[in-house]
PDB file of N, CA and C in Angstrom:
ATOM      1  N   UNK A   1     106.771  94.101 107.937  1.00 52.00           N
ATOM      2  CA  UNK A   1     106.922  93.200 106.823  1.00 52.00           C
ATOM      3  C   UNK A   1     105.543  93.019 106.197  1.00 52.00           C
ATOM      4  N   UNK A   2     105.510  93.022 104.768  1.00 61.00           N
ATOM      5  CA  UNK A   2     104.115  92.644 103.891  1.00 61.00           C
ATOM      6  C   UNK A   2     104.353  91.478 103.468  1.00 61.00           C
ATOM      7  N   UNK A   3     103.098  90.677 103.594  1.00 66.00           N
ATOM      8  CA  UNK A   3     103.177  89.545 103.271  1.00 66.00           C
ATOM      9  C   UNK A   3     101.904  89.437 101.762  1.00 66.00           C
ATOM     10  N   UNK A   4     102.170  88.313 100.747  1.00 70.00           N
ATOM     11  CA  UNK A   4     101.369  88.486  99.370  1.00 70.00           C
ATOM     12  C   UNK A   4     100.789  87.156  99.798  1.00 70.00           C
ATOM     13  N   UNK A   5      99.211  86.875  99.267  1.00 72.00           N
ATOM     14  CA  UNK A   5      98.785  85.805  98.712  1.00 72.00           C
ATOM     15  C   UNK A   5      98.179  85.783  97.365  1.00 72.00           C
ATOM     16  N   UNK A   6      99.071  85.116  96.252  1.00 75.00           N
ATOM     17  CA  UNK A   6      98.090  85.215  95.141  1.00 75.00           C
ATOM     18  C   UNK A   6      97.740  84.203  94.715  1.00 75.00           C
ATOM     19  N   UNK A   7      96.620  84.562  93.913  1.00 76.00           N
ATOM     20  CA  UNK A   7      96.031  83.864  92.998  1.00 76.00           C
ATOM     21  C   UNK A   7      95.651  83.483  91.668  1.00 76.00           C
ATOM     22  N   UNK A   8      96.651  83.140  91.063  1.00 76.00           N
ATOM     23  CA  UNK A   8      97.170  83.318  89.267  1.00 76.00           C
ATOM     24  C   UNK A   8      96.219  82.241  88.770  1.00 76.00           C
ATOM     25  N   UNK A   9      95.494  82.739  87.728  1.00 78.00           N
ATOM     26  CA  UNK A   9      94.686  81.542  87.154  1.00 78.00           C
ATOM     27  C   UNK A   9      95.245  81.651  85.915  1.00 78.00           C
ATOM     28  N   UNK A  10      94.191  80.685  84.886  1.00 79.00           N
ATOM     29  CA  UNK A  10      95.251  80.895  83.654  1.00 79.00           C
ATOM     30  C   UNK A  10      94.964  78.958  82.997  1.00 79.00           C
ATOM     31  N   UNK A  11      95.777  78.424  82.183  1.00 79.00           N
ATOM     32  CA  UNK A  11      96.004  77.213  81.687  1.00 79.00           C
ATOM     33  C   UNK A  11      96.974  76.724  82.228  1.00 79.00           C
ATOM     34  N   UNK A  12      98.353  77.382  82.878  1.00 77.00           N
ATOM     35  CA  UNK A  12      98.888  76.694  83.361  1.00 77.00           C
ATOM     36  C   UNK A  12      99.398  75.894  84.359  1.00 77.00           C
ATOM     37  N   UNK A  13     100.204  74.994  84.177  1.00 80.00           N
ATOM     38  CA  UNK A  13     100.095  73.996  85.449  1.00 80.00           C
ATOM     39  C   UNK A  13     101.308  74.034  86.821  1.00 80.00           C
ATOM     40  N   UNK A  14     101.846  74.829  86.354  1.00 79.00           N
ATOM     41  CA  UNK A  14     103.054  75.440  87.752  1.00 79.00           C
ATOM     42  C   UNK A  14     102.390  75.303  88.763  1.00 79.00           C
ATOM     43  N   UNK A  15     102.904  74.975  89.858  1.00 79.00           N
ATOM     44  CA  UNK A  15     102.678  74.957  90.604  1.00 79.00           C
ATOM     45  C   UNK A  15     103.852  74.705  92.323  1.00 79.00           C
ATOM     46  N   UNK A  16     104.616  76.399  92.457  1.00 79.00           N
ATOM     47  CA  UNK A  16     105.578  76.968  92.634  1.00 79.00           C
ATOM     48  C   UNK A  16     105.320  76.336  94.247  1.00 79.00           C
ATOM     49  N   UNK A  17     106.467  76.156  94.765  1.00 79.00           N
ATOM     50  CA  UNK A  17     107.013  75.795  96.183  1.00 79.00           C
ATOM     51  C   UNK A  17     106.098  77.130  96.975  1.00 79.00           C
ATOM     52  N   UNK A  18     105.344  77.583  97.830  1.00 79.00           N
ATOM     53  CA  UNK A  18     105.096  78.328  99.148  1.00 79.00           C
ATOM     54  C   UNK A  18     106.240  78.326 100.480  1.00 79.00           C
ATOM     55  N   UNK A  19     106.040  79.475 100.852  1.00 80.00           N
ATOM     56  CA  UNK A  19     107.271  79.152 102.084  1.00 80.00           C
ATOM     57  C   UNK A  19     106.135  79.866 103.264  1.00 80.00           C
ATOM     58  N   UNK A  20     106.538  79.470 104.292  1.00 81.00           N
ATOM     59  CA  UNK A  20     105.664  79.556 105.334  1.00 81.00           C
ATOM     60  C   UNK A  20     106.768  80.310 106.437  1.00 81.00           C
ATOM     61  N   UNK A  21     105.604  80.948 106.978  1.00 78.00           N
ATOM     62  CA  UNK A  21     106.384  82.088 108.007  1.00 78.00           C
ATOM     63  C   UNK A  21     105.749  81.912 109.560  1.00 78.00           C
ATOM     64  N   UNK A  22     106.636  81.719 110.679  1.00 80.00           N
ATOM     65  CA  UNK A  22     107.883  81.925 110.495  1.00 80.00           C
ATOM     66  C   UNK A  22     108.578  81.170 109.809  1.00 80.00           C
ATOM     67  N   UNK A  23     109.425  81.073 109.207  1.00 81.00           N
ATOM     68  CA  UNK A  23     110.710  80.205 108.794  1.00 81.00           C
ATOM     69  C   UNK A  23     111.023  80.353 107.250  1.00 81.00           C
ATOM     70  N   UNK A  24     110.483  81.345 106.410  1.00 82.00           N
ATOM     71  CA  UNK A  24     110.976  81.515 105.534  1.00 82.00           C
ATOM     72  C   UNK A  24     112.545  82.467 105.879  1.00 82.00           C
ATOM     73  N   UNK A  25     112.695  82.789 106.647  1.00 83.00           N
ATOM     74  CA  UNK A  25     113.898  84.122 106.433  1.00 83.00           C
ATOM     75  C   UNK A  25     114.726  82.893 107.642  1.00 83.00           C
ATOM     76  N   UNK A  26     116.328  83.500 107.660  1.00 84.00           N
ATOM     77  CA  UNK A  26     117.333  82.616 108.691  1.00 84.00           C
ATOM     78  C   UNK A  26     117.841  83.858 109.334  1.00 84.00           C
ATOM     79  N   UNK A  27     117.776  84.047 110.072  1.00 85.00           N
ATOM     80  CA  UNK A  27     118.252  85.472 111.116  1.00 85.00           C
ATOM     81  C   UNK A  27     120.087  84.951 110.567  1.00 85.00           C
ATOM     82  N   UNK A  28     120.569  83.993 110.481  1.00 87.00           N
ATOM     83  CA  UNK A  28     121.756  84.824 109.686  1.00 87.00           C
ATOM     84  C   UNK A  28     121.860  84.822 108.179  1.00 87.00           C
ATOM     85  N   UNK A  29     121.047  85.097 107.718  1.00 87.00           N
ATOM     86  CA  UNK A  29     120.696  85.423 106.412  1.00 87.00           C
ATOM     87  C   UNK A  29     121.683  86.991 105.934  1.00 87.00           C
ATOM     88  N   UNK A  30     122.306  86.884 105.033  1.00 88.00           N
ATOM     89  CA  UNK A  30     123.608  88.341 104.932  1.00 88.00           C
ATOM     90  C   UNK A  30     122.456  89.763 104.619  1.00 88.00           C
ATOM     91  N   UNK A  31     121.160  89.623 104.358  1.00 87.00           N
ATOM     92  CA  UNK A  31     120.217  90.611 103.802  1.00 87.00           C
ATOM     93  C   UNK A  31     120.060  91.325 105.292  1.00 87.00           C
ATOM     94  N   UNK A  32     119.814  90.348 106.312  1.00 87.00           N
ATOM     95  CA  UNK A  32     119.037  90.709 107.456  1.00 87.00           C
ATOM     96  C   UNK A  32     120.159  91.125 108.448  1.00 87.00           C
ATOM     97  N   UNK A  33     121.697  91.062 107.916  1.00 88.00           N
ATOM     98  CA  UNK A  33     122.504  91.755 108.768  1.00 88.00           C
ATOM     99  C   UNK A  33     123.371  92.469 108.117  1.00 88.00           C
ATOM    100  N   UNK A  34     123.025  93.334 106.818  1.00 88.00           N
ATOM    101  CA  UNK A  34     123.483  93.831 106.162  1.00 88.00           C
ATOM    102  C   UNK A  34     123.661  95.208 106.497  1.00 88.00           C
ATOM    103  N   UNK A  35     125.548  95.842 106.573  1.00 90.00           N
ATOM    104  CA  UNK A  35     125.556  96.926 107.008  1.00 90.00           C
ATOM    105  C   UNK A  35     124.680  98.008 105.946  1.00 90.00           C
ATOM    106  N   UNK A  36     124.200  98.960 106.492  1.00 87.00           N
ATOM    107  CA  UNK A  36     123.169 100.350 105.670  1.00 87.00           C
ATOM    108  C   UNK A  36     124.624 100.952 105.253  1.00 87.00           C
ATOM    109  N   UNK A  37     125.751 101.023 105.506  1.00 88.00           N
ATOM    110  CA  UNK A  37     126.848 101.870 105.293  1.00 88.00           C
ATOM    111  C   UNK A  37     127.768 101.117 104.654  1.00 88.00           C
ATOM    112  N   UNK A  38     127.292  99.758 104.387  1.00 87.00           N
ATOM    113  CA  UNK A  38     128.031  99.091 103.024  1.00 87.00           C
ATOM    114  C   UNK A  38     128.327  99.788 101.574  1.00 87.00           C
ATOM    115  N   UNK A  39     128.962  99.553 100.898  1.00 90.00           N
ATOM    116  CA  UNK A  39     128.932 100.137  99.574  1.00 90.00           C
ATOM    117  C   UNK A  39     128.673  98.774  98.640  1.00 90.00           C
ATOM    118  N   UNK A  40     128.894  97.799  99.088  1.00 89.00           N
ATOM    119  CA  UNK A  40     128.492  96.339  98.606  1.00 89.00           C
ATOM    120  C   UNK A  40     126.795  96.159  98.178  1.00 89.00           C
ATOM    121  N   UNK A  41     126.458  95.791  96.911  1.00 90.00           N
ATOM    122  CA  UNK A  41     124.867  95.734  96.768  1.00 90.00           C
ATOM    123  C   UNK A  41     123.920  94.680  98.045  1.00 90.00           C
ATOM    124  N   UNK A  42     123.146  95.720  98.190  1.00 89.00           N
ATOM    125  CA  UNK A  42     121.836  94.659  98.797  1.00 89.00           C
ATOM    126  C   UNK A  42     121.852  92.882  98.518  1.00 89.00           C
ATOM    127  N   UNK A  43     122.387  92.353  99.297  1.00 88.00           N
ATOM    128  CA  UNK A  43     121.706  90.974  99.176  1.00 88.00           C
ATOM    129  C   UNK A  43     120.140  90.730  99.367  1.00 88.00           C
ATOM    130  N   UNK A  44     119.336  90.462  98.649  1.00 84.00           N
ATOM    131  CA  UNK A  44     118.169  89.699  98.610  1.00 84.00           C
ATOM    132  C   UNK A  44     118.033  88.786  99.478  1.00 84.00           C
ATOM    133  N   UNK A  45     116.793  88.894 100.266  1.00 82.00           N
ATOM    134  CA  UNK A  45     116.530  88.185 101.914  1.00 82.00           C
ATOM    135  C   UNK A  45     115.479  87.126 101.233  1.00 82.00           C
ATOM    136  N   UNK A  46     115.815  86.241 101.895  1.00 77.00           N
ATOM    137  CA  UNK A  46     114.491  85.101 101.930  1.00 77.00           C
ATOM    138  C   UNK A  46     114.501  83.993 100.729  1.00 77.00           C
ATOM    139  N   UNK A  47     113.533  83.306 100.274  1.00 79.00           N
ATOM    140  CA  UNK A  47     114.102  82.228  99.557  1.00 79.00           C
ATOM    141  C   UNK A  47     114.154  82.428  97.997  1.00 79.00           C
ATOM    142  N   UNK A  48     114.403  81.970  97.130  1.00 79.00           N
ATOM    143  CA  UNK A  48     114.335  82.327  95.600  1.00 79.00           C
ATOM    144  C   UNK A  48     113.794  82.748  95.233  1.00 79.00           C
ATOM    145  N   UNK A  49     113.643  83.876  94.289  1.00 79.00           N
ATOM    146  CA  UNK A  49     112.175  84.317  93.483  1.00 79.00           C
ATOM    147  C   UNK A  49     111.924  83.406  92.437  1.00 79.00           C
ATOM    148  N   UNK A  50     110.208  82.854  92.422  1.00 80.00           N
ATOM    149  CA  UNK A  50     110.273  81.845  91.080  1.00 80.00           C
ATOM    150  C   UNK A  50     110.180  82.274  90.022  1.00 80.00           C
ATOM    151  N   UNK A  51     110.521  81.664  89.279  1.00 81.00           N
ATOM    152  CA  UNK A  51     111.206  82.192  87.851  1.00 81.00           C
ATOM    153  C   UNK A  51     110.522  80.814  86.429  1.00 81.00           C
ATOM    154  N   UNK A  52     109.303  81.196  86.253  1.00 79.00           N
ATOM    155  CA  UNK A  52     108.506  80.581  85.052  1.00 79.00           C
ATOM    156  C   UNK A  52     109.386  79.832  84.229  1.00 79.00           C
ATOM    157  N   UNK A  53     109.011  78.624  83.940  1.00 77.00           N
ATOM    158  CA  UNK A  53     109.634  78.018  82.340  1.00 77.00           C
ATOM    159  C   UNK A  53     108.750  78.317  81.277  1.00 77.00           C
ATOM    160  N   UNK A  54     108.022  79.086  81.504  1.00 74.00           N
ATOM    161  CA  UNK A  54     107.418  79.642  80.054  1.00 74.00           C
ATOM    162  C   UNK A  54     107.423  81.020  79.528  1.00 74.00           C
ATOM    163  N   UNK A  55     107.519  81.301  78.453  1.00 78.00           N
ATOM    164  CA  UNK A  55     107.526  82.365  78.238  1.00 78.00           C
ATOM    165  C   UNK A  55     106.396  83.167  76.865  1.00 78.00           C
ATOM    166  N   UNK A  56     105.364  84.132  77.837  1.00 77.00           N
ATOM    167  CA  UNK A  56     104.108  84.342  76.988  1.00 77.00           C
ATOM    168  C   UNK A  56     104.357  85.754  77.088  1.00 77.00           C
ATOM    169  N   UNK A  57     103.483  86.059  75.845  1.00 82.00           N
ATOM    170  CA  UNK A  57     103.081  87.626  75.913  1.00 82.00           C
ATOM    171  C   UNK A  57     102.031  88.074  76.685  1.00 82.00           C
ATOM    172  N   UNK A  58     102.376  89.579  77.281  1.00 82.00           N
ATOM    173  CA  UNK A  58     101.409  89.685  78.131  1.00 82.00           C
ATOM    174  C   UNK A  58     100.026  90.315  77.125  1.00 82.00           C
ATOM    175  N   UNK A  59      99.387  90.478  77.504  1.00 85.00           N
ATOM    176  CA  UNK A  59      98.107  91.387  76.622  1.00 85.00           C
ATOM    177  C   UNK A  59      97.791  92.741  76.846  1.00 85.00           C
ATOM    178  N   UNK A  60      97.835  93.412  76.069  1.00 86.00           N
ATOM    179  CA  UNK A  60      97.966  94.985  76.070  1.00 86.00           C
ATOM    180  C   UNK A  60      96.801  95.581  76.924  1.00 86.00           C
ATOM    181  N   UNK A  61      97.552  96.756  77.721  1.00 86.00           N
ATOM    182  CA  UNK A  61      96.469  96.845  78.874  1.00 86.00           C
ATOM    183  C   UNK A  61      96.305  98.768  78.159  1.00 86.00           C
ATOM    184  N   UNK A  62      94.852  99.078  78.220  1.00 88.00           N
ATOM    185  CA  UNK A  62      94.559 100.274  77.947  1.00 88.00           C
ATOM    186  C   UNK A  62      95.187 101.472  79.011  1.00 88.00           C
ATOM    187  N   UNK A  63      95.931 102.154  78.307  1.00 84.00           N
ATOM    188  CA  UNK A  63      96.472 103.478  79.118  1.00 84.00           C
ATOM    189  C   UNK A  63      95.712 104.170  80.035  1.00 84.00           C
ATOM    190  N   UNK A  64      95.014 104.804  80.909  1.00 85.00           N
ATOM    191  CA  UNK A  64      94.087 105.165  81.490  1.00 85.00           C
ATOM    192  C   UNK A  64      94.954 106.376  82.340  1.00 85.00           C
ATOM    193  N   UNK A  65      94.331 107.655  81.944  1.00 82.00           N
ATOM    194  CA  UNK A  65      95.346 109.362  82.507  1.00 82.00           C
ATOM    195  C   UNK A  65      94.248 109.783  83.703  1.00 82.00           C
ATOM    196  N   UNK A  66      94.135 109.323  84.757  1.00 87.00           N
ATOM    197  CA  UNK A  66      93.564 110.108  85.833  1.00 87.00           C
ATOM    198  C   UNK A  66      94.167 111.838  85.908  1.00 87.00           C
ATOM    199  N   UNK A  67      92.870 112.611  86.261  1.00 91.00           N
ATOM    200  CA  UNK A  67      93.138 113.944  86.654  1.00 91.00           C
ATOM    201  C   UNK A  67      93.438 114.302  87.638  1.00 91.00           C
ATOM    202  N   UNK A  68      94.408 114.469  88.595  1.00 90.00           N
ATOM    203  CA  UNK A  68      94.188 114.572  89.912  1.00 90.00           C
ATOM    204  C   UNK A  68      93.362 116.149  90.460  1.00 90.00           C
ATOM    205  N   UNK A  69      93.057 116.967  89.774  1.00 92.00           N
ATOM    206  CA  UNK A  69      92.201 117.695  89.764  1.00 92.00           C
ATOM    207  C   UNK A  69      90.946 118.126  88.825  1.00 92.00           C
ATOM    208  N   UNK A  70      90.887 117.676  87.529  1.00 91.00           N
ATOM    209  CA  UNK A  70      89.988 117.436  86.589  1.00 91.00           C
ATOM    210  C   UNK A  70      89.948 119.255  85.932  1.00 91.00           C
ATOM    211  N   UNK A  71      90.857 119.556  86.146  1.00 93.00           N
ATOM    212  CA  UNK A  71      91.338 120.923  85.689  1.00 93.00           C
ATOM    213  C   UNK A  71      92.605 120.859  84.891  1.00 93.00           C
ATOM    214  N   UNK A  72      92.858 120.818  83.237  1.00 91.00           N
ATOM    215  CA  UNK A  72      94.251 121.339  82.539  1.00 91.00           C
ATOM    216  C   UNK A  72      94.915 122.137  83.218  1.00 91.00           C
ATOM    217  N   UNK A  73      94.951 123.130  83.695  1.00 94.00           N
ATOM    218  CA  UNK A  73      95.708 124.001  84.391  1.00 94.00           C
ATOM    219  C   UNK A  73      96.048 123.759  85.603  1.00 94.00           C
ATOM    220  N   UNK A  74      95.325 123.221  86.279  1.00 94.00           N
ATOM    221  CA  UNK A  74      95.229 122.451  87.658  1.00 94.00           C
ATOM    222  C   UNK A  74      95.726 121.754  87.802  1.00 94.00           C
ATOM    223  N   UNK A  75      95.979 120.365  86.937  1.00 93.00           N
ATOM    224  CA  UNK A  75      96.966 119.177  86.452  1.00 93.00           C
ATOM    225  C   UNK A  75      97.939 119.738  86.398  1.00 93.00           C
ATOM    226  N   UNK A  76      98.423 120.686  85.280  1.00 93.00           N
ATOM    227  CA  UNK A  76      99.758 121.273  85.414  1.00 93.00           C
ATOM    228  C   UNK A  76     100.634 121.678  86.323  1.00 93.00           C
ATOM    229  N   UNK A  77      99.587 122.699  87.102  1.00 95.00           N
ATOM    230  CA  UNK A  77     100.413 123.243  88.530  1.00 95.00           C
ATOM    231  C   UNK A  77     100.961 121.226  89.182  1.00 95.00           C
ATOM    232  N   UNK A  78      99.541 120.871  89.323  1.00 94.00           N
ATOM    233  CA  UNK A  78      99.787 119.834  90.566  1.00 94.00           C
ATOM    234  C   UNK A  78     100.966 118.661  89.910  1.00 94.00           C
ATOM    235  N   UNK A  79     101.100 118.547  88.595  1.00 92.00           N
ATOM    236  CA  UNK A  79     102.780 118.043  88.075  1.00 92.00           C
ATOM    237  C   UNK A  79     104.280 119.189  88.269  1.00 92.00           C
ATOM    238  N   UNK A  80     103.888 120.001  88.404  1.00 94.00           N
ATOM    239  CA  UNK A  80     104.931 120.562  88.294  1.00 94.00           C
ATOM    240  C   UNK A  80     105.363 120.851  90.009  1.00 94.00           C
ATOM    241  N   UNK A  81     104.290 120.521  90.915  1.00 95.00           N
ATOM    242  CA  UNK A  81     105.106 120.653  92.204  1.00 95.00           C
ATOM    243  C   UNK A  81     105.355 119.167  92.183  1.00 95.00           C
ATOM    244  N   UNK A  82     104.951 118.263  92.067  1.00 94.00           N
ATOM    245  CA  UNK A  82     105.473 116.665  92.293  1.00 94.00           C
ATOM    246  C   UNK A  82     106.518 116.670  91.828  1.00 94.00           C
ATOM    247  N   UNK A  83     106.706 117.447  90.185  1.00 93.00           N
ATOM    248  CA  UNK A  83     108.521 116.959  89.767  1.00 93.00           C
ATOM    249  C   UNK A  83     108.737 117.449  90.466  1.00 93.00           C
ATOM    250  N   UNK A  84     108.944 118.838  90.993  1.00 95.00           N
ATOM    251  CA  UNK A  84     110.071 120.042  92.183  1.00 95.00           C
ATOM    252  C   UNK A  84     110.463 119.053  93.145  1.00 95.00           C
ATOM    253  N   UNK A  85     109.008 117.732  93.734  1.00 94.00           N
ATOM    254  CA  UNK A  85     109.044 117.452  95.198  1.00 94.00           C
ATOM    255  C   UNK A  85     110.519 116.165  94.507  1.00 94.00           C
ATOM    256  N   UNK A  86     110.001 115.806  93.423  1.00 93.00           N
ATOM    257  CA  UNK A  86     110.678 114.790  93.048  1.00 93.00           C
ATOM    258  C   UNK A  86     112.414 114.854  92.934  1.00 93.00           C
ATOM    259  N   UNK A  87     112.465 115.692  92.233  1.00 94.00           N
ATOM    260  CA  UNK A  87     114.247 116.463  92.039  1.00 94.00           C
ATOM    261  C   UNK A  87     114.548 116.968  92.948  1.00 94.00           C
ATOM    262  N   UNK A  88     113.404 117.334  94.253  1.00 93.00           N
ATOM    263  CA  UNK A  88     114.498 117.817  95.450  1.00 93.00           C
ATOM    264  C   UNK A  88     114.956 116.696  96.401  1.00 93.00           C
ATOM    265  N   UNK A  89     113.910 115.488  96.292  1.00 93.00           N
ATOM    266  CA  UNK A  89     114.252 114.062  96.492  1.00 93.00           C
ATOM    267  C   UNK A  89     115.208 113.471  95.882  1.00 93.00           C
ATOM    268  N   UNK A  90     115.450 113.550  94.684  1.00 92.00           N
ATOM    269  CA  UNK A  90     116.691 113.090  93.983  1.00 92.00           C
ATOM    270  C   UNK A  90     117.828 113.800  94.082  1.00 92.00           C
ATOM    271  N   UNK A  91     118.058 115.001  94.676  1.00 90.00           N
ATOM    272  CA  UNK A  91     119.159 115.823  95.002  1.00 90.00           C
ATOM    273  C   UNK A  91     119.822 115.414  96.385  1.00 90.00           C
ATOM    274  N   UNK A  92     118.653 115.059  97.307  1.00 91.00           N
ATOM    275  CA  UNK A  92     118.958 114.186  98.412  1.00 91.00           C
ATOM    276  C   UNK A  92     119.608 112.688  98.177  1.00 91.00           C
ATOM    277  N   UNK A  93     119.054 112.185  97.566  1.00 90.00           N
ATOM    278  CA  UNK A  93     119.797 111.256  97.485  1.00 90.00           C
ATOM    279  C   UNK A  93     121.243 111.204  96.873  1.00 90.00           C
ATOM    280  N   UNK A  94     120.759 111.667  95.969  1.00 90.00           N
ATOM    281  CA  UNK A  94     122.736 112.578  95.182  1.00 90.00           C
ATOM    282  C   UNK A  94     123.561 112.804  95.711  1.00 90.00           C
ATOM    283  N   UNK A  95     123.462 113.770  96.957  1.00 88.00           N
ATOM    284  CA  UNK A  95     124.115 114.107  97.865  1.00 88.00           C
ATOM    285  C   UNK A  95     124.662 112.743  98.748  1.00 88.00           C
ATOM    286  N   UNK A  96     123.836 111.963  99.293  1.00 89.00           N
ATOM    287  CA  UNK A  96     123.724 110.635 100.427  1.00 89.00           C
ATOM    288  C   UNK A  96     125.031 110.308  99.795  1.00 89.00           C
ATOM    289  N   UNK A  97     124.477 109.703  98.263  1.00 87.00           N
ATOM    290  CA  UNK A  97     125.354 108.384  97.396  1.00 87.00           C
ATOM    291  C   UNK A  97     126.894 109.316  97.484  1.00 87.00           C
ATOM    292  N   UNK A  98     126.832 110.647  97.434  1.00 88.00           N
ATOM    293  CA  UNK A  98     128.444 111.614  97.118  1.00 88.00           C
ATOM    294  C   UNK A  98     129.105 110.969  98.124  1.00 88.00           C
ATOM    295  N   UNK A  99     128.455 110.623  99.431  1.00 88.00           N
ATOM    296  CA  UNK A  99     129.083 111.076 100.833  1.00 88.00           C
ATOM    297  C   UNK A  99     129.722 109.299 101.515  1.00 88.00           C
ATOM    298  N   UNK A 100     128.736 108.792 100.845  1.00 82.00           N
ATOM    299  CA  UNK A 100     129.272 107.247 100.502  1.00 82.00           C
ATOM    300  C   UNK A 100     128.187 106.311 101.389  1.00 82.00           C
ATOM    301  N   UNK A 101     126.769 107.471 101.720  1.00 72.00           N
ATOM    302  CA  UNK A 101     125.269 106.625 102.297  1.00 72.00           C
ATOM    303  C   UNK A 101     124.584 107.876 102.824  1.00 72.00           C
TER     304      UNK A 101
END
């Protein structure tokens, strides 16, 4: 399990409930005994997600294209095996969802 601590600064004054662990989750919670061979959606484990009463724009964040080899041609190859790795991952799963998991 990962656990977050953040730290949102800003003007505003929210100031959202924390849940403390152990005891945020209830061992009979339906997430935490949820059959994998359900066809029923995922229930969501643990307590509410908070959900702002305000609503702002975010501020435009600059695009930034890392090379993973600093080679055009090099980039290319090294995208074109990630999609292959990617669609042969998504064929797997294709298959799973056919079969009913």
């Amino acid at each position: 399990m990962t656990c977050f601590n953040f730290n949102i600064t800003g003007e505003g004054e929210a100031t959202p409930a924390g849940h403390k662990f152990p005891g945020a989750y209830d061992m009979e919670d339906p997430a935490l005994n949820w059959n994998l061979n359900s066809t029923e959606p995922y229930p969501m484990a643990g307590p509410a997600r908070y959900v702002s009463s305000y609503n702002v724009e975010l501020e435009p964040n600059e695009v930034v294209i890392i090379s993973p080899t600093n080679d055009e041609e090099g980039d290319k190859r090294y995208f074109e095996a990630q999609n292959r790795t990617l669609e042969a991952q998504a064929g797997v799963t294709e298959y799973f969802d056919s079969i009913g998991g």
